[in-house]
Short mmCIF file of C-alpha atoms in Angstrom, two decimals:
data_model
loop_
_atom_site.label_atom_id
_atom_site.label_comp_id
_atom_site.label_asym_id
_atom_site.label_seq_id
_atom_site.Cartn_x
_atom_site.Cartn_y
_atom_site.Cartn_z
CA MET A 28 134.07 98.26 76.82
CA ALA A 29 134.97 101.16 77.91
CA LEU A 30 134.47 102.41 81.25
CA PHE A 31 132.67 106.22 81.60
CA ALA A 32 130.54 108.49 83.19
CA TYR A 33 128.78 111.70 82.76
CA ARG A 34 130.34 115.15 84.44
CA CYS A 35 128.65 118.27 84.84
CA ARG A 36 130.40 121.05 82.42
CA ASN A 37 129.45 123.30 85.41
CA CYS A 38 130.54 122.12 88.41
CA GLY A 39 132.15 119.16 87.39
CA LEU A 40 129.94 116.42 89.83
CA PHE A 41 130.01 113.05 88.20
CA THR A 42 127.02 110.81 87.75
CA PHE A 43 125.72 107.68 86.24
CA PRO A 44 123.59 107.45 83.96
CA LEU A 45 123.10 110.96 81.94
CA PRO A 46 120.68 112.25 84.01
CA CYS A 47 118.19 115.75 82.41
CA LEU A 48 119.80 118.25 85.40
CA CYS A 49 123.31 118.61 87.49
CA ARG A 50 121.67 117.58 91.08
CA SER A 51 124.00 119.77 92.98
CA CYS A 52 124.18 122.71 90.76
CA GLY A 53 121.46 122.24 87.86
CA GLY A 54 123.19 122.69 84.93
CA ARG A 55 122.00 121.38 81.63
CA GLU A 56 125.04 120.42 79.99
CA PHE A 57 127.81 117.12 80.71
CA GLU A 58 130.63 115.54 78.49
CA ALA A 59 131.02 111.57 79.08
CA VAL A 60 134.28 111.13 80.84
CA PRO A 61 136.11 108.15 80.75
CA LEU A 62 136.09 106.55 83.96
CA SER A 63 138.83 105.02 86.16
CA SER A 64 138.77 101.03 86.93
CA ARG A 65 140.07 101.49 90.44
CA CYS A 66 136.31 101.78 93.68
CA ARG A 67 135.73 100.33 96.65
CA LEU A 68 132.28 98.41 97.62
CA ILE A 69 130.34 100.02 99.67
CA THR A 70 127.26 97.52 100.65
CA TRP A 71 125.99 94.05 98.69
CA THR A 72 124.30 91.83 97.93
CA ARG A 73 124.03 88.17 96.68
CA LEU A 74 120.20 87.65 95.69
CA PHE A 75 118.71 84.04 95.45
CA ALA A 76 114.65 85.15 93.91
CA LEU A 77 115.42 86.27 90.36
CA PRO A 78 112.82 88.69 88.55
CA SER A 79 111.36 85.86 85.22
CA GLY A 80 114.01 85.63 82.79
CA TYR A 81 116.99 83.83 84.85
CA LYS A 82 117.23 80.18 84.52
CA LYS A 83 120.59 81.23 87.24
CA PRO A 84 120.25 80.57 90.83
CA TRP A 85 121.89 84.17 92.72
CA ARG A 86 123.49 86.88 91.21
CA SER A 87 125.28 89.21 93.52
CA PHE A 88 125.20 92.54 93.62
CA GLY A 89 126.86 95.02 94.51
CA ILE A 90 127.23 99.69 95.48
CA ALA A 91 130.31 100.92 94.45
CA GLU A 92 132.67 104.56 95.37
CA PHE A 93 135.50 105.30 92.41
CA GLU A 94 137.94 107.81 93.50
CA ASN A 95 136.25 110.78 91.83
CA GLY A 96 133.27 109.89 94.31
CA LEU A 97 130.90 108.08 91.66
CA ARG A 98 128.31 105.52 92.97
CA VAL A 99 126.64 103.05 90.96
CA THR A 100 125.10 100.08 91.29
CA GLY A 101 126.62 97.14 89.73
CA VAL A 102 127.38 92.76 88.87
CA LEU A 103 128.76 91.88 91.92
CA ASP A 104 131.84 89.21 90.17
CA CYS A 105 134.11 88.95 93.22
CA LYS A 106 133.79 85.17 95.62
CA ASN A 107 134.19 86.60 98.95
CA PRO A 108 132.79 90.12 99.44
CA MET A 109 133.39 92.50 102.02
CA VAL A 110 132.17 95.62 102.54
CA GLY A 111 135.06 98.40 102.29
CA MET A 112 136.85 96.37 99.66
CA GLU A 113 139.06 97.68 96.41
CA LEU A 114 137.30 96.04 93.71
CA HIS A 115 138.40 96.70 89.75
CA ALA A 116 135.68 97.44 87.74
CA VAL A 117 134.65 96.94 84.05
CA ARG A 118 132.09 97.50 81.39
CA GLY A 119 130.73 94.12 80.46
CA ILE A 120 126.85 92.12 79.27
CA VAL A 121 125.49 91.57 82.42
CA ARG A 122 121.87 89.79 82.18
CA THR A 123 121.18 87.83 78.51
CA HIS A 124 117.12 87.86 77.89
CA PRO A 125 115.86 84.68 77.00
CA ASP A 126 115.33 85.87 73.68
CA ALA A 127 119.36 86.36 73.95
CA ARG A 128 119.26 90.34 74.17
CA SER A 129 122.02 91.43 76.46
CA GLU A 130 122.06 94.53 78.83
CA THR A 131 125.38 96.55 79.69
CA GLY A 132 126.76 97.36 82.24
CA PHE A 133 129.19 97.98 85.93
CA ILE A 134 130.83 95.23 86.72
CA PHE A 135 132.71 94.41 89.64
CA GLN A 136 135.73 91.82 90.30
CA ALA A 137 137.61 91.73 93.00
CA GLU A 138 141.39 92.79 92.47
CA ASN A 139 142.70 89.77 92.41
CA GLY A 140 140.52 88.48 89.71
CA PRO A 141 136.84 87.28 89.16
CA GLY A 142 135.09 85.42 90.80
CA LEU A 143 133.44 83.52 87.67
CA LEU A 144 129.74 84.82 87.30
CA PRO A 145 127.36 81.80 87.77
CA MET B 161 92.31 125.40 103.60
CA ARG B 162 89.06 123.33 104.91
CA SER B 163 89.64 120.32 107.31
CA VAL B 164 89.11 116.83 106.50
CA GLY B 165 88.50 113.87 108.03
CA ILE B 166 87.46 109.52 106.86
CA CYS B 167 83.91 108.96 107.90
CA GLY B 168 83.63 105.31 106.02
CA ILE B 169 85.57 102.54 105.86
CA GLY B 170 85.96 99.73 104.05
CA HIS B 171 88.77 96.27 103.77
CA THR B 172 88.70 93.73 101.83
CA LYS B 173 90.13 90.31 103.40
CA PHE B 174 93.74 89.95 101.65
CA GLY B 175 95.24 87.18 100.30
CA GLU B 176 94.17 85.14 97.13
CA TYR B 177 90.93 87.08 95.63
CA PRO B 178 88.34 84.96 94.16
CA GLY B 179 86.56 87.42 91.88
CA SER B 180 87.64 89.38 88.89
CA PHE B 181 90.03 92.65 89.83
CA LEU B 182 86.57 96.01 89.29
CA THR B 183 84.60 93.33 91.81
CA MET B 184 87.20 93.69 94.32
CA LEU B 185 87.30 97.74 94.24
CA CYS B 186 83.62 97.93 94.37
CA GLN B 187 83.64 95.15 97.76
CA ALA B 188 86.15 97.36 99.14
CA ALA B 189 84.32 100.75 98.62
CA LEU B 190 80.60 99.58 98.96
CA GLU B 191 82.20 98.68 102.51
CA ALA B 192 83.08 102.13 103.13
CA MET B 193 79.86 103.42 101.94
CA ASP B 194 77.83 102.26 103.78
CA ASP B 195 79.89 102.81 106.68
CA ALA B 196 80.20 106.13 105.79
CA GLY B 197 76.18 106.18 105.85
CA THR B 198 75.96 106.76 102.60
CA SER B 199 75.06 104.31 98.80
CA GLY B 200 75.18 105.21 95.32
CA GLY B 201 72.79 106.05 92.73
CA PRO B 202 70.92 108.68 91.82
CA HIS B 203 71.56 111.35 94.74
CA HIS B 204 74.91 110.19 95.79
CA VAL B 205 76.72 112.44 97.02
CA ILE B 206 80.51 112.02 96.41
CA ASP B 207 82.72 114.53 93.81
CA GLN B 208 85.09 112.34 93.12
CA ILE B 209 86.46 109.35 92.91
CA LEU B 210 90.38 108.17 93.29
CA VAL B 211 91.60 104.74 92.97
CA SER B 212 95.23 103.44 93.56
CA THR B 213 96.64 100.77 91.89
CA MET B 214 100.53 99.94 90.42
CA GLY B 215 99.54 97.07 88.47
CA ALA B 216 96.09 97.35 86.83
CA GLY B 217 97.88 97.88 83.74
CA ILE B 218 100.28 95.43 83.52
CA LEU B 219 99.25 92.57 85.93
CA ASN B 220 95.06 93.13 84.73
CA HIS B 221 95.63 94.30 81.47
CA GLN B 222 93.30 96.94 82.94
CA SER B 223 93.12 100.83 82.19
CA GLY B 224 90.74 103.71 83.34
CA VAL B 225 90.52 101.61 86.25
CA ALA B 226 88.51 104.31 88.19
CA SER B 227 85.98 105.59 84.99
CA ALA B 228 85.17 101.87 85.67
CA VAL B 229 84.88 102.02 88.95
CA ALA B 230 82.45 105.42 88.37
CA ASP B 231 80.01 103.05 86.06
CA ALA B 232 80.22 99.68 88.92
CA LEU B 233 78.87 101.80 91.97
CA ALA B 234 76.43 104.30 90.00
CA LEU B 235 78.63 106.85 90.97
CA CYS B 236 78.11 108.85 87.03
CA PRO B 237 79.95 111.75 87.26
CA ALA B 238 81.32 112.16 89.71
CA MET B 239 84.76 113.04 88.49
CA ALA B 240 86.81 109.54 88.36
CA GLU B 241 91.01 110.02 88.31
CA THR B 242 93.31 106.34 88.55
CA VAL B 243 96.30 107.44 90.83
CA GLU B 244 99.32 104.88 90.45
CA ASN B 245 102.75 105.90 92.60
CA GLY B 246 104.15 102.59 93.23
CA PRO B 247 103.15 101.31 96.34
CA ALA B 248 102.62 104.58 98.20
CA SER B 249 99.35 104.82 95.08
CA GLY B 250 97.03 104.27 97.98
CA GLY B 251 98.89 107.57 100.63
CA SER B 252 98.75 109.12 97.46
CA ALA B 253 95.39 108.71 96.58
CA LEU B 254 94.65 109.15 100.86
CA LYS B 255 96.69 113.15 99.73
CA LEU B 256 94.77 114.23 96.25
CA GLY B 257 91.54 112.79 98.13
CA TYR B 258 92.38 115.69 100.79
CA MET B 259 93.72 118.36 98.64
CA ALA B 260 90.07 117.91 96.85
CA ILE B 261 87.85 118.82 99.76
CA ALA B 262 90.51 120.88 101.22
CA SER B 263 91.26 123.26 98.42
CA GLY B 264 87.07 123.65 98.47
CA LEU B 265 87.31 121.60 94.81
CA CYS B 266 84.67 118.85 96.31
CA ASP B 267 83.20 117.99 99.27
CA CYS B 268 82.40 114.80 99.42
CA VAL B 269 86.12 111.89 97.71
CA LEU B 270 86.43 108.07 97.66
CA VAL B 271 89.28 106.98 97.42
CA VAL B 272 89.36 102.96 97.14
CA GLY B 273 92.72 101.19 95.62
CA GLY B 274 93.68 97.51 95.66
CA ASP B 275 96.13 95.45 93.46
CA GLN B 276 95.91 91.41 92.63
CA MET B 277 98.99 90.41 92.57
CA THR B 278 98.35 86.16 93.18
CA ARG B 279 97.53 85.86 89.22
CA VAL B 280 100.73 85.64 88.38
CA PRO B 281 104.19 83.85 89.30
CA GLY B 282 107.02 84.38 91.90
CA PRO B 283 109.62 85.99 89.34
CA VAL B 284 106.66 87.76 87.76
CA ALA B 285 105.41 89.52 90.17
CA THR B 286 108.96 90.29 91.48
CA ASP B 287 109.35 91.48 87.68
CA PHE B 288 106.34 93.65 87.36
CA VAL B 289 107.62 95.86 91.28
CA ALA B 290 110.36 95.62 89.57
CA THR B 291 109.82 97.75 87.08
CA MET B 292 109.86 101.33 89.69
CA LEU B 293 113.79 100.36 90.04
CA HIS B 294 115.17 102.78 87.56
CA PRO B 295 114.57 101.21 83.82
CA GLU B 296 119.11 102.68 83.11
CA ALA B 297 120.52 102.78 86.03
CA GLU B 298 119.03 99.36 88.24
CA TYR B 299 116.19 97.01 86.52
CA ARG B 300 117.72 95.94 83.54
CA LEU B 301 121.15 94.88 85.19
CA GLY B 302 118.92 92.39 87.01
CA LEU B 303 117.55 94.18 90.21
CA THR B 304 114.02 93.42 92.13
CA LEU B 305 113.09 96.15 95.29
CA PRO B 306 114.74 92.58 97.29
CA ALA B 307 118.22 93.05 96.62
CA PHE B 308 118.19 96.58 98.07
CA VAL B 309 116.92 96.02 101.34
CA GLY B 310 118.91 93.54 101.34
CA MET B 311 122.00 96.09 100.85
CA PHE B 312 120.82 98.34 102.76
CA THR B 313 119.89 95.41 105.71
CA ARG B 314 123.34 94.71 105.27
CA LEU B 315 124.83 98.43 106.39
CA LEU B 316 121.94 98.67 108.88
CA MET B 317 122.70 95.83 110.99
CA ASP B 318 126.35 96.90 110.88
CA LYS B 319 125.67 100.69 112.12
CA ASN B 320 123.54 100.00 114.42
CA GLY B 321 124.40 96.56 116.00
CA ILE B 322 120.40 95.28 114.83
CA THR B 323 120.35 91.50 114.67
CA PRO B 324 119.27 88.30 112.90
CA ARG B 325 117.18 88.22 115.83
CA ASP B 326 115.61 91.51 116.50
CA LEU B 327 115.04 90.58 112.73
CA ALA B 328 113.05 87.48 113.62
CA LEU B 329 111.49 89.05 116.69
CA LEU B 330 109.80 92.09 114.17
CA ALA B 331 108.29 88.77 112.52
CA VAL B 332 106.98 87.47 115.24
CA LYS B 333 105.33 90.76 116.76
CA ASN B 334 103.90 91.22 113.25
CA HIS B 335 102.32 87.22 113.07
CA ALA B 336 100.67 87.58 116.58
CA ASN B 337 99.18 90.94 115.16
CA ALA B 338 97.79 89.25 112.52
CA MET B 339 96.34 86.51 114.83
CA LEU B 340 93.88 89.33 115.95
CA ASN B 341 92.92 90.59 112.83
CA PRO B 342 90.58 88.81 110.92
CA LEU B 343 91.51 90.56 107.44
CA ALA B 344 94.58 89.44 106.65
CA GLN B 345 96.32 87.24 104.45
CA LEU B 346 98.81 85.79 106.92
CA HIS B 347 97.41 83.89 110.23
CA LYS B 348 100.03 81.35 110.91
CA PRO B 349 101.64 82.48 113.86
CA VAL B 350 105.76 82.15 114.51
CA ALA B 351 107.86 81.01 117.21
CA LEU B 352 111.08 83.38 117.83
CA SER B 353 112.66 78.90 118.33
CA ASP B 354 111.43 78.52 114.56
CA LEU B 355 113.07 81.50 113.49
CA MET B 356 116.12 81.00 115.28
CA ASP B 357 116.93 77.31 114.72
CA LYS B 358 119.06 75.61 111.57
CA THR B 359 116.34 72.77 111.17
CA GLU B 360 113.62 72.47 108.98
CA THR B 361 112.19 75.89 109.74
CA ARG B 362 115.34 77.60 108.82
CA ARG B 363 115.96 76.49 105.98
CA ARG B 364 112.03 77.21 104.55
CA ASP B 365 113.21 80.57 105.70
CA ARG B 366 116.05 80.69 102.83
CA ILE B 367 117.69 83.97 102.11
CA ILE B 368 116.25 86.07 99.45
CA ALA B 369 118.70 88.57 99.12
CA ASP B 370 121.45 88.18 101.65
CA PRO B 371 121.64 89.27 104.88
CA LEU B 372 117.26 89.35 104.26
CA ARG B 373 115.38 85.66 104.75
CA LEU B 374 112.50 84.48 102.69
CA TYR B 375 110.51 85.46 106.76
CA ASP B 376 111.96 88.85 106.98
CA ALA B 377 110.30 90.06 103.48
CA CYS B 378 105.43 90.72 103.19
CA PRO B 379 103.93 87.78 100.95
CA ILE B 380 102.24 88.65 97.50
CA SER B 381 99.11 89.69 98.54
CA ASP B 382 95.10 90.73 96.10
CA GLY B 383 93.34 93.09 98.70
CA ALA B 384 91.75 96.46 98.67
CA ALA B 385 91.02 99.08 101.08
CA ALA B 386 88.54 101.64 100.61
CA ALA B 387 88.35 105.36 102.60
CA VAL B 388 85.42 107.96 102.36
CA LEU B 389 86.93 111.19 102.68
CA CYS B 390 84.62 114.31 104.21
CA ALA B 391 84.42 118.20 104.62
CA MET B 392 84.35 117.81 108.86
CA ASP B 393 81.85 121.12 108.27
CA ARG B 394 79.77 118.70 105.92
CA THR B 395 79.16 116.32 107.15
CA GLN B 396 76.25 116.31 109.23
CA ALA B 397 73.95 118.18 105.53
CA LEU B 398 75.66 115.00 104.29
CA GLY B 399 74.07 112.78 106.13
CA LEU B 400 78.18 111.05 106.85
CA ARG B 401 79.39 109.25 110.22
CA THR B 402 81.83 110.91 112.60
CA PRO B 403 84.33 111.07 110.71
CA VAL B 404 88.08 111.38 112.31
CA ARG B 405 90.07 114.17 111.52
CA ILE B 406 92.63 113.99 109.17
CA ALA B 407 95.14 115.93 111.08
CA GLY B 408 98.42 115.89 108.36
CA ILE B 409 99.15 114.48 105.19
CA ALA B 410 102.53 115.42 103.41
CA SER B 411 105.30 113.48 100.82
CA ALA B 412 108.53 113.45 99.83
CA THR B 413 110.63 112.63 97.13
CA ASP B 414 114.76 110.82 97.34
CA THR B 415 116.97 110.06 94.43
CA HIS B 416 115.60 107.26 92.32
CA VAL B 417 118.64 106.10 91.78
CA VAL B 418 119.27 104.82 94.66
CA ALA B 419 123.27 104.51 93.98
CA ASN B 420 123.06 108.97 94.20
CA ARG B 421 121.96 109.22 98.34
CA ALA B 422 124.83 109.98 100.15
CA ASP B 423 124.20 108.29 103.15
CA PRO B 424 122.66 104.60 102.14
CA THR B 425 121.65 103.98 105.37
CA ARG B 426 119.31 106.88 105.46
CA LEU B 427 115.85 107.36 103.97
CA ASP B 428 114.87 111.26 104.00
CA ALA B 429 111.90 110.94 102.19
CA VAL B 430 110.35 109.23 105.61
CA ARG B 431 111.61 111.80 107.66
CA ILE B 432 111.06 114.98 105.37
CA SER B 433 106.92 113.76 105.25
CA ALA B 434 106.85 112.58 107.99
CA GLN B 435 108.20 116.50 110.44
CA HIS B 436 105.87 118.00 106.72
CA ALA B 437 102.95 116.22 108.12
CA TYR B 438 103.58 116.42 111.80
CA GLN B 439 104.10 120.45 111.44
CA MET B 440 100.49 120.61 109.62
CA ALA B 441 98.93 118.91 111.53
CA GLY B 442 100.59 121.01 115.61
CA LEU B 443 101.51 117.20 116.54
CA HIS B 444 105.10 115.66 117.16
CA PRO B 445 106.36 111.82 117.57
CA ALA B 446 105.14 111.47 121.38
CA ASP B 447 101.63 113.10 120.36
CA VAL B 448 101.49 109.48 118.02
CA ASP B 449 100.10 107.00 120.38
CA VAL B 450 99.81 104.36 116.60
CA ALA B 451 102.40 103.41 113.92
CA GLU B 452 101.36 101.69 110.51
CA LEU B 453 104.17 101.68 109.12
CA HIS B 454 105.77 100.52 105.90
CA ASP B 455 107.06 96.63 106.42
CA ALA B 456 107.36 95.04 103.02
CA PHE B 457 110.89 94.24 104.61
CA LEU B 458 111.13 94.61 107.81
CA ILE B 459 113.97 96.15 108.87
CA LEU B 460 111.73 99.25 107.33
CA GLU B 461 109.36 98.94 110.11
CA LEU B 462 112.90 99.55 112.50
CA ALA B 463 114.50 102.48 110.44
CA GLU B 464 111.08 104.61 109.52
CA SER B 465 110.15 104.91 113.15
CA GLU B 466 113.26 106.58 113.71
CA GLU B 467 112.99 108.78 110.76
CA ALA B 468 109.27 110.08 112.29
CA GLY B 469 111.04 110.23 114.82
CA LEU B 470 109.44 107.39 117.02
CA PHE B 471 112.09 106.92 118.29
CA PRO B 472 115.88 107.48 118.24
CA ARG B 473 118.78 107.19 115.93
CA GLY B 474 120.16 103.99 116.59
CA THR B 475 117.52 102.70 119.05
CA SER B 476 114.59 101.26 117.52
CA HIS B 477 115.19 97.89 117.46
CA LEU B 478 116.45 98.14 121.46
CA ALA B 479 112.95 99.42 121.94
CA LEU B 480 112.17 95.99 120.42
CA ARG B 481 113.21 94.42 122.34
CA ARG B 482 112.19 95.58 125.05
CA GLY B 483 107.54 95.30 123.84
CA GLU B 484 107.68 98.91 123.75
CA THR B 485 106.56 98.27 119.71
CA ALA B 486 104.09 95.14 120.58
CA ILE B 487 100.48 96.22 121.00
CA GLY B 488 100.92 96.96 125.38
CA GLY B 489 102.90 98.90 124.47
CA ARG B 490 104.72 101.71 124.61
CA LEU B 491 103.68 102.53 121.66
CA PRO B 492 102.44 99.63 119.13
CA ILE B 493 103.93 99.34 115.49
CA ASN B 494 101.75 97.89 113.22
CA PRO B 495 98.97 96.05 115.26
CA SER B 496 97.31 94.91 111.76
CA GLY B 497 100.11 92.85 111.19
CA GLY B 498 102.45 95.47 109.38
CA LEU B 499 102.35 94.25 105.36
CA LYS B 500 104.22 91.28 106.66
CA ALA B 501 101.33 89.38 108.00
CA LYS B 502 98.90 91.73 107.32
CA GLY B 503 99.19 91.97 103.25
CA HIS B 504 101.57 94.03 100.82
CA PRO B 505 98.76 94.54 97.78
CA LEU B 506 100.57 97.53 96.62
CA GLY B 507 97.92 100.07 95.50
CA ALA B 508 95.66 99.27 99.00
CA THR B 509 98.67 99.66 101.22
CA GLY B 510 98.31 103.09 102.04
CA ILE B 511 94.63 102.43 102.37
CA SER B 512 94.68 100.08 104.64
CA GLN B 513 97.25 100.95 106.90
CA VAL B 514 95.03 104.33 107.37
CA VAL B 515 92.19 102.28 107.82
CA GLU B 516 93.46 100.26 110.64
CA LEU B 517 93.91 104.07 112.10
CA VAL B 518 90.77 104.46 112.14
CA HIS B 519 89.75 101.67 113.52
CA GLN B 520 91.41 102.18 116.52
CA LEU B 521 90.90 105.63 117.11
CA ARG B 522 87.55 104.73 116.48
CA GLY B 523 88.42 102.25 119.87
CA GLU B 524 86.77 99.04 117.26
CA ALA B 525 90.13 97.33 116.24
CA GLY B 526 88.44 93.58 118.90
CA GLU B 527 91.53 91.90 120.15
CA ARG B 528 94.29 94.36 118.50
CA GLN B 529 92.77 97.77 119.95
CA VAL B 530 95.01 99.25 121.79
CA PRO B 531 93.41 101.26 124.66
CA GLY B 532 92.93 105.06 124.50
CA ALA B 533 94.35 105.08 121.32
CA ARG B 534 94.03 108.65 119.93
CA THR B 535 96.39 109.71 116.51
CA GLY B 536 97.92 107.23 114.60
CA LEU B 537 101.40 107.46 112.39
CA ALA B 538 101.08 106.06 108.54
CA ILE B 539 103.78 105.43 106.48
CA ASN B 540 103.69 104.32 102.90
CA PHE B 541 106.56 103.34 101.41
CA GLY B 542 107.04 103.44 97.59
CA GLY B 543 109.62 102.83 95.44
CA PHE B 544 113.09 101.71 97.78
CA GLY B 545 111.68 105.20 99.49
CA ASN B 546 111.96 107.80 96.70
CA ASN B 547 108.43 108.73 97.19
CA VAL B 548 106.56 108.76 100.42
CA VAL B 549 103.74 109.81 102.27
CA SER B 550 103.30 109.88 105.26
CA THR B 551 99.31 110.24 107.01
CA LEU B 552 98.33 111.61 110.85
CA VAL B 553 94.84 110.69 112.45
CA THR B 554 93.64 112.16 115.12
CA THR B 555 89.99 112.51 117.81
CA ARG B 556 92.06 115.50 119.05
CA LYS B 557 89.91 118.41 118.84
CA GLU B 558 91.91 120.47 116.09
CA ASP B 559 93.29 123.49 118.64
CA ALA B 560 94.24 121.08 121.01
#
C-alpha cells in the first residue's frame, strides 16, 4: 500500500487525514502526494488496556514526524523504541475486527526491520 | 450580562449505582432543588433543564434524556436539552446554563449530568470512551485515551523531571482526600511505600499504557451531579438560597487530531479557557484558593495546574513534593479526591467539580474543608484536551 498524505494547494502544508480547511491558511483544496517513508519517533506507548475486539496482550503506538514536518499517529512495530529514533513508515493493516473487517494505517518500523507485532 | 450564581447542589455517591439512569439523574437533581429551596410541580421556577451525558445513547440506549428528566421532576413545560461534549459535558452544560441566564432568556436553570459506565465490561467502556478520538486518524487504529496520556506522560516526565514517585504522591494525596469525602467512589487509602515497592501491590498496579500504571488512572464510575443556577438579582424573588457566584466560565478547543499539535507537551485549550475565565472574572491565578482539576490520569493534575497559571511551567511536581497542593497546603488541589479517587462518571464530572467548590466556598466541606476558601477553579477536560471548560466560582463581591 502506498504511503501518502495531503498537501494544501495554497500554502503547501502537509496534513493527514484529509481536512475540510487548511489549519494554516484556510485553503480548501488539497492534493494527495506520496510520502517518503523516513520519519522520527516523537513519543510512544505500549498499550495493555486495549479496547474491545482485540485478542492481543498489548500493542504499541507512536507519534512520528516525517521529513516534511507532517506528524501522524500510528502503530509502532519496533522492539526497543526510543524517543528521537529514526523509523521507516509503511501503510498496512493496523487492526482486524472480530468480523474480519480490517483497518489500514501508518505502521512505524525500526530501520533495521520490524519488531514483529504481537 | 446579568450575574449568575449557584443556589443549590446535588450529588450521588459515585461508584456503582443500583437504580436506573433516569433515577440516578433525578436523585441528584432533586437534591440540588431541595438545597436551592425549590421544587417541581405546577408552581416551579425552573425555566430550562440541561442534562449532560456522554454515554446515554451508547451505554444506556437512551436518547431524549432531558425530556425524560423534565417529566420525571414535574418541570414541564420548562425548556429541556441534552448536552454532549465528551468528558467535559458537565462543564459545557454549566456554561450553557450560565449563558441562558446571563443573556436574560432564563432566570433559573437546572443543570444535571451523569453517566452509568459500570454496567459494561471494562474493554467496552474503554472502547466507548475512545469514540471521542478522531475516527479516521486515531480511533480506527485501536488508540484509546490512555494511549495518548501514556505518550504525553513520557514526554512531560522527561521534560520536567517528573518521576514515578511524583505520580505516586498524587495518588496518595487524592486517595487520602477521598477518604474524607463520603460521596467518593474509592475509600481506600494508598501508601507511598506500597506504590513504590516491587512486590504484590506493585504487581496489581500493572502498566496500562507505558509509562502509565493502573493507579495513575481514574476508576470506571456511575454517578450524577446537579446544580441550580439563578440570576443573582432574582434569587430573593424566587425564594432561593443565597448563591455562590459564577465569576468566570469559558471553554476553548484544540486540534482533534492530537498529532497535529505543535508542542505535544502543551494543553492549549486548558490555558486559553482558563485565561478567558480569569479575564471574565477580573481575577488572577493568585486569587484561587482551591482547585478541582480533571485528573482522569494523574499527570493531568500537574499539567493543568501549570496551564491554568497556578504554578510556573515545570514546577508543579515540586509544589506537590512540598505538600503545597494537599489540604492544609498553600493551594489545595482536588480536595474531593479528584477524578482519580472520587470517580469519573463522564457527564457528571464537570458539575461534580463545581459542586465540591460550592461546598468549599460555603464552608461546609467538613474534614476536607480548605480554611477561608473564597475562590475556586474547576478545569473540565474533554477529549485529549481538545475541548476544555474552565469555571471560576467565588464569594467575593462583584466589584471587589
